[in-house]
Structures are given as C-alpha cells and as structure tokens.
C-alpha cells in the first residue's frame, strides 16, 4: 500500500510518468548498476541515471528526499558511498535511512522536528519567487515547496532575492551532458574520500535565460526556423518540463518519408487559422510546466478526430510515432496522459466560456443580418453501472441510459453551441435557456429558432416571442383542413416541386400551466400564430406554424424542411468522431433540487392502462365514454366466464387507482449521477472544430468537382488519410502527398493543396510555414 503512495510522491510533474517510467521494489535483485549523477540548485535536486532524469526532488520535502536515496540503494543497486557523496551526508546516515525504511516504511523516514520551526531560508524564498514568476498560483507553490500559503505570501513580500544560478538544460546530446556530470560527480566523491567530510555538490552556473528550451517556442538554430535539437530525441525538453522551464514542448519536425495520415496537416492548416488555440489560451492560459501543454493536447485530440482514431486506446496499441510526426514531437501522448489533462482542464469549469468565445468568433465572421438556428438534442449513451437517468434514443429506437446534449447549428449545419442537460430535460424545457445563450452570441441579429415537435408547446412559443425572437416548427395537433381549398399551382420548395400552392390560415393555441402535481390547467391566454399547410404528393398534409408574417410561405417552409442538415451532422458526429471513450465514464452528482418521474408511479400508470384496455375490449367501448360510477353497473350485467374476468379486472383497476392517488408523480434525483458536463463540452468543442475544418475543405473541393452526389466530405476524408513526405527548408514545412487512387481525386487534392498553400499558414507553436503539393508518380521501370 505504501508503495503506491510513494510512487505518487516520487513522480514529479506532468510529463514524467509517461517519459521516465521506473519500478519501485524493495526486493534487491540482480541488476546492472546505473550511473548516478545529481544536480542540486535553487532548492531542487535532480537525479539522473545513465544521463536520463529519474527523480525531481523539492529539498523542502525531506521525507521525499530520503525516500529517493533509499530507493536508489534498494531498487537501483547503487552503493551507500555514492549516494552519501551525492547527498552530502555520511554513509552511516544512509544506512540509518535504509534501516528506518525497512522497519517503518515511508513513515519511518519522516523527520522528527522539535522546537521552533525553521524560518524561510534565502534559497527557499528564491525558489518561491521563481515559481511565482512562472505563473504558479499561491496554492500550487505551497504544495510544491511544502509550506503554508501564508509563508508563500511572506516570501513574496520580502522583495527580490539575489538571483540564484539554475541548472542548464542543454539541447545538445545528453551523452555529453552525462559525461560532464560524471566528471563533476567523480571530483565530489574524491574530495569526500580525502577529507572524510561532506562536500558541496557542484552547481551548473549557466543562466536558464540562455536555455533553448526555456521559452515556449525554443531557440532557433542559425539559419533555421526550427528550435535547435534532435527532432527524434526530446529528452532535453522533457527534462526542462520536469524542472518547470517550459509549458509546452515546441514542435520540431524531422524530414520523414511515407508519413501515414499526413493529410491531417491539411486540416491543421485550417484549424490553425480558426482561432481555436488562441481562444483556448485566453480561457485556460496554461496547463503549467509540461512537455504536452495546452497546444499539444488540443492538437492531439483534433488529429484523433480527423484521422478517425476509432478508440483512444488504439494510440497505445499502435506505433506512438503515428501522430507524433504530425505534432512535431517524438511521440504522441499516452491515453492516460490525455485523460489526466482532460480532467485537469475540466476542473477549471471554463468549457462554456471557451465555447462562447468560439461561437462569437464564428458569428463575427458571418455577413448575414439574420441568424437561422436549428435546435435539437443528441443522446450520449452510457453503458456503465452507475445509477443514471434514462432517455429515449431515436437512433436506437429504444430507451437507454445516458444524457442529452442540446445543439444549436447554423443553416449550413455548422455547430454553434452545445449545452449538456443536468437530467435529460425535454426540448420544451431547455429552449428558453438555449435561446438566451444564442442571443448572447448573435448580438443584434434577428434570431429564428427552428425545432421539431419535441418543443411543441404554446407556453414555449409565447416565451420565444416575448424574448424578441422568431421560430418555425411543426404543428403537433392541427385542426382538420378542407382539401378543396388548395389551389393547383406548381410550387418549388428546396428544389422539390409540389402540385399545390401552400394554404395559409391563422391559428390560436391555448397556453397551459403545469402545477406541482403535474396537472395541466388552462390559463385563459392564447397565442396567435401563422399556420402554413403544404399538401404533399400523397394525400397527407404538413402543417407549419410561425409568428413570421413578412416572409413568403415557401421560404419559411424551406428553412424548416432543411433540418436534415443537422440530422446529417449528428449522424456524422456519431460515426466519425469517437472521442467519447476519453470521458464517457466520468460521472458527477446530479445538481441539488432536481427531481425526476417516479418509476413506481410510471409502473402503476402502465398497469392501469393495461387493465383499462382489457376492460374496454370486453365491454366493446372505451372507458372514457363511460360516466364516472357506471362501470360497476356495467360489470354486473355480464355473467358467466366474462363476467368473472370483468369483475376481477374492475377490482384490480380500483386498487391501482387508489395507489396512484397515494404515489407522488415525481421524486428527488439526489441519489442519481450524470455524465460529467465539462468533459463532454470539451470533447464536443474538438468535434465542432473537426467538422468545421472538414466542411471548409469540402467547400474548396466542391468548387471544381463535377460530381453530382454531393459526397465532398467523403472525398476529404480520404484525402486526410493520405500518406506524404515531410521536408523542411528555408522556414517551410513542405508536405508532398502521394497520388490518389484515381486521376480525378489526385486533381482535387492538388487544387486543395494549392489553395491552402496560398494562405501561408504558420504551424501552431512554430515559425514554419505550411506548404502542400502532390508529388508526381514515380517512373515505372521499362519492360
């Protein structure tokens, strides 16, 4: 048990668990003794084994410091003499630590402090000011340095301390650094043996401001626009992230032939110009010192979406270089790293703020004076064992466990906003809140909300009108219409021809109020609407209601019939962007004060309906037509076998109706859970960006494609999966794609490359300009 706690204590910051795995074991076994090197400076001790960073220790935590020394001896077979020289203590002290650990575990290494606590030392004050300069919060600094927040404020209030020299993070070969550290360590060990006293370990005296990895973009090599360093060996950057010098590893690309999925760089070129990363930086600022920072995290999720990585676990099962080459990193982050960072971002509760920024940017780029918004719900299914609400899924045609996300899409199906529901609320309940969010984003534009029959309610219609917006919806319960009133006149709506002209009339719908018991009562108020009736080619009719009176009926109906664009978005999002496995099983408690339909009451209602149906079948008439209290007299008129059955059914119906009076319709949902909304919104944001990027690529391809089936997105999906060659020269990241399956597809890809190259997009986080082309096919050998 203590090994798990100790391992969590030894693992330093974000990148270390994925880059520097090690096994802690108290059992000493046959092993090769690694080469030990130690750098101690500015209140930090960095331990390297064979030139690779293995432990990062804050000297303000003596228990952690002693534990690492003990594990170097027990798990890594390093002698007490070497450890004593590095830790500046005697061999006897190391032996005492090992004995205390064997006897009491980690608790045996806790330092017993007596008397007045030690005051803040200059070294600790300098360390606190260094962390504050790296934009750590007071609580984070207190956690790292193991002091109270009050002590942190005291150290910051003391003013600027003498600048301590920090360890240098070289971007050259780690072998040279390890050799230098070995020489320094040998001198320290020799001095310790000669004087039999502890000596101070050497400190590297190069300022971190000259370090190549100390800035987010990194220092560039002479004559290059890339940060200096080996693109395939990022150990130095990982060490810099461990020490807190960088917040996101700069992308460094290596010339590489036959990169699978290089077409994702086409989508990244559009993604980089969309402003998503800038909005994310404004919202979240930073993820703290890390190798995989904010930019790398969102770029990874974006590549997973456009490359159709069907399950995040496939990243671990496949070659980690698969997406790493597209990110300019040595490898892609592991799934556990993505989940951990997703959890850290979700804890800040800023996903809604980021979504609003994205929506405002999208509307700012639109020149339309009106905002036509399609609203509908999408069910996120759940297959775990937690107690969660149920909802009917139209795609599965059955009731499933899960949550409902309500989406707002533009007229061309571009997603604008997404709002998760706390407990599977219906559309008519969520429409006022969705409209409020839309008005914040759309500004002064005239808003027209379009939805299906799920939002059909006169009270909702009046609320939308009172909020200064329009709506278009289907009439759920229209009055009969005389077909002789239709005028034979060819009418075209959305490219489809109808034989009759639309018929218009005015309808008034009563507004109902629902009390606490769930009973609907008339308020006496009416909402007057415009009703448009379309006679279909069959004998049926379609009824459309709206308060809009200044637009022709064909345009109003055309906007409503165009709802299939949003349905196509849902279908594409379900089948293509399978990012939900990253967060599907993350749960949270249902907000306090919510209730839900009582399952016991619902079960009684079903039993009552069943009994009423069986009684009506025997009597040959509906029970609604029978006056109250006359059922018993009708039962007595029946004799024989049917009479006995009828009496039993009537008695059972009476018992159930009495139970319904005593059973509440709704009950508290305090013991229920729901899918975590923050992670769902972050995943949906990435899906929205992927859809928009592919949509823009599809529009570019559609400009010259002569196809008639409108499958531009299918063409783009194949182009993204294309293989290409990466090369770097004169500040340009050149991507040369292989020829496609047909000459037509190759021509379309070449045009897409030409358009995107002309935009001169800079790869996010670097100074490299993206350029695309289609490489000519190789010459065939002569026969």
mmCIF file of C-alpha atoms in Angstrom, residues 212-213 215-219 227 234 237 246 248-253 291 295-296 327-329 764-766:
data_model
loop_
_atom_site.group_PDB
_atom_site.id
_atom_site.type_symbol
_atom_site.label_atom_id
_atom_site.label_comp_id
_atom_site.label_asym_id
_atom_site.label_seq_id
_atom_site.Cartn_x
_atom_site.Cartn_y
_atom_site.Cartn_z
ATOM 1 C CA UNK A 212 16.919 26.707 -25.741
ATOM 2 C CA UNK A 213 14.028 25.002 -24.033
ATOM 3 C CA UNK A 215 10.879 29.572 -23.909
ATOM 4 C CA UNK A 216 7.654 28.137 -25.313
ATOM 5 C CA UNK A 217 8.956 28.217 -28.868
ATOM 6 C CA UNK A 218 12.573 27.380 -28.169
ATOM 7 C CA UNK A 219 15.716 28.976 -29.545
ATOM 8 C CA UNK A 227 14.275 25.092 -32.405
ATOM 9 C CA UNK A 234 13.259 15.237 -26.959
ATOM 10 C CA UNK A 237 12.809 19.192 -23.431
ATOM 11 C CA UNK A 246 8.688 25.103 -20.435
ATOM 12 C CA UNK A 248 4.626 23.214 -23.972
ATOM 13 C CA UNK A 249 7.323 21.466 -25.977
ATOM 14 C CA UNK A 250 7.991 23.368 -29.221
ATOM 15 C CA UNK A 251 7.235 21.396 -32.393
ATOM 16 C CA UNK A 252 10.406 20.201 -34.137
ATOM 17 C CA UNK A 253 9.935 18.351 -37.418
ATOM 18 C CA UNK A 291 6.002 18.609 -22.115
ATOM 19 C CA UNK A 295 -1.467 23.366 -27.657
ATOM 20 C CA UNK A 296 -0.237 19.771 -27.907
ATOM 21 C CA UNK A 327 2.637 17.198 -33.921
ATOM 22 C CA UNK A 328 6.359 17.847 -34.288
ATOM 23 C CA UNK A 329 7.050 15.664 -31.233
ATOM 24 C CA UNK A 764 0.922 26.370 -34.368
ATOM 25 C CA UNK A 765 3.754 26.927 -31.906
ATOM 26 C CA UNK A 766 6.478 27.300 -34.538
#
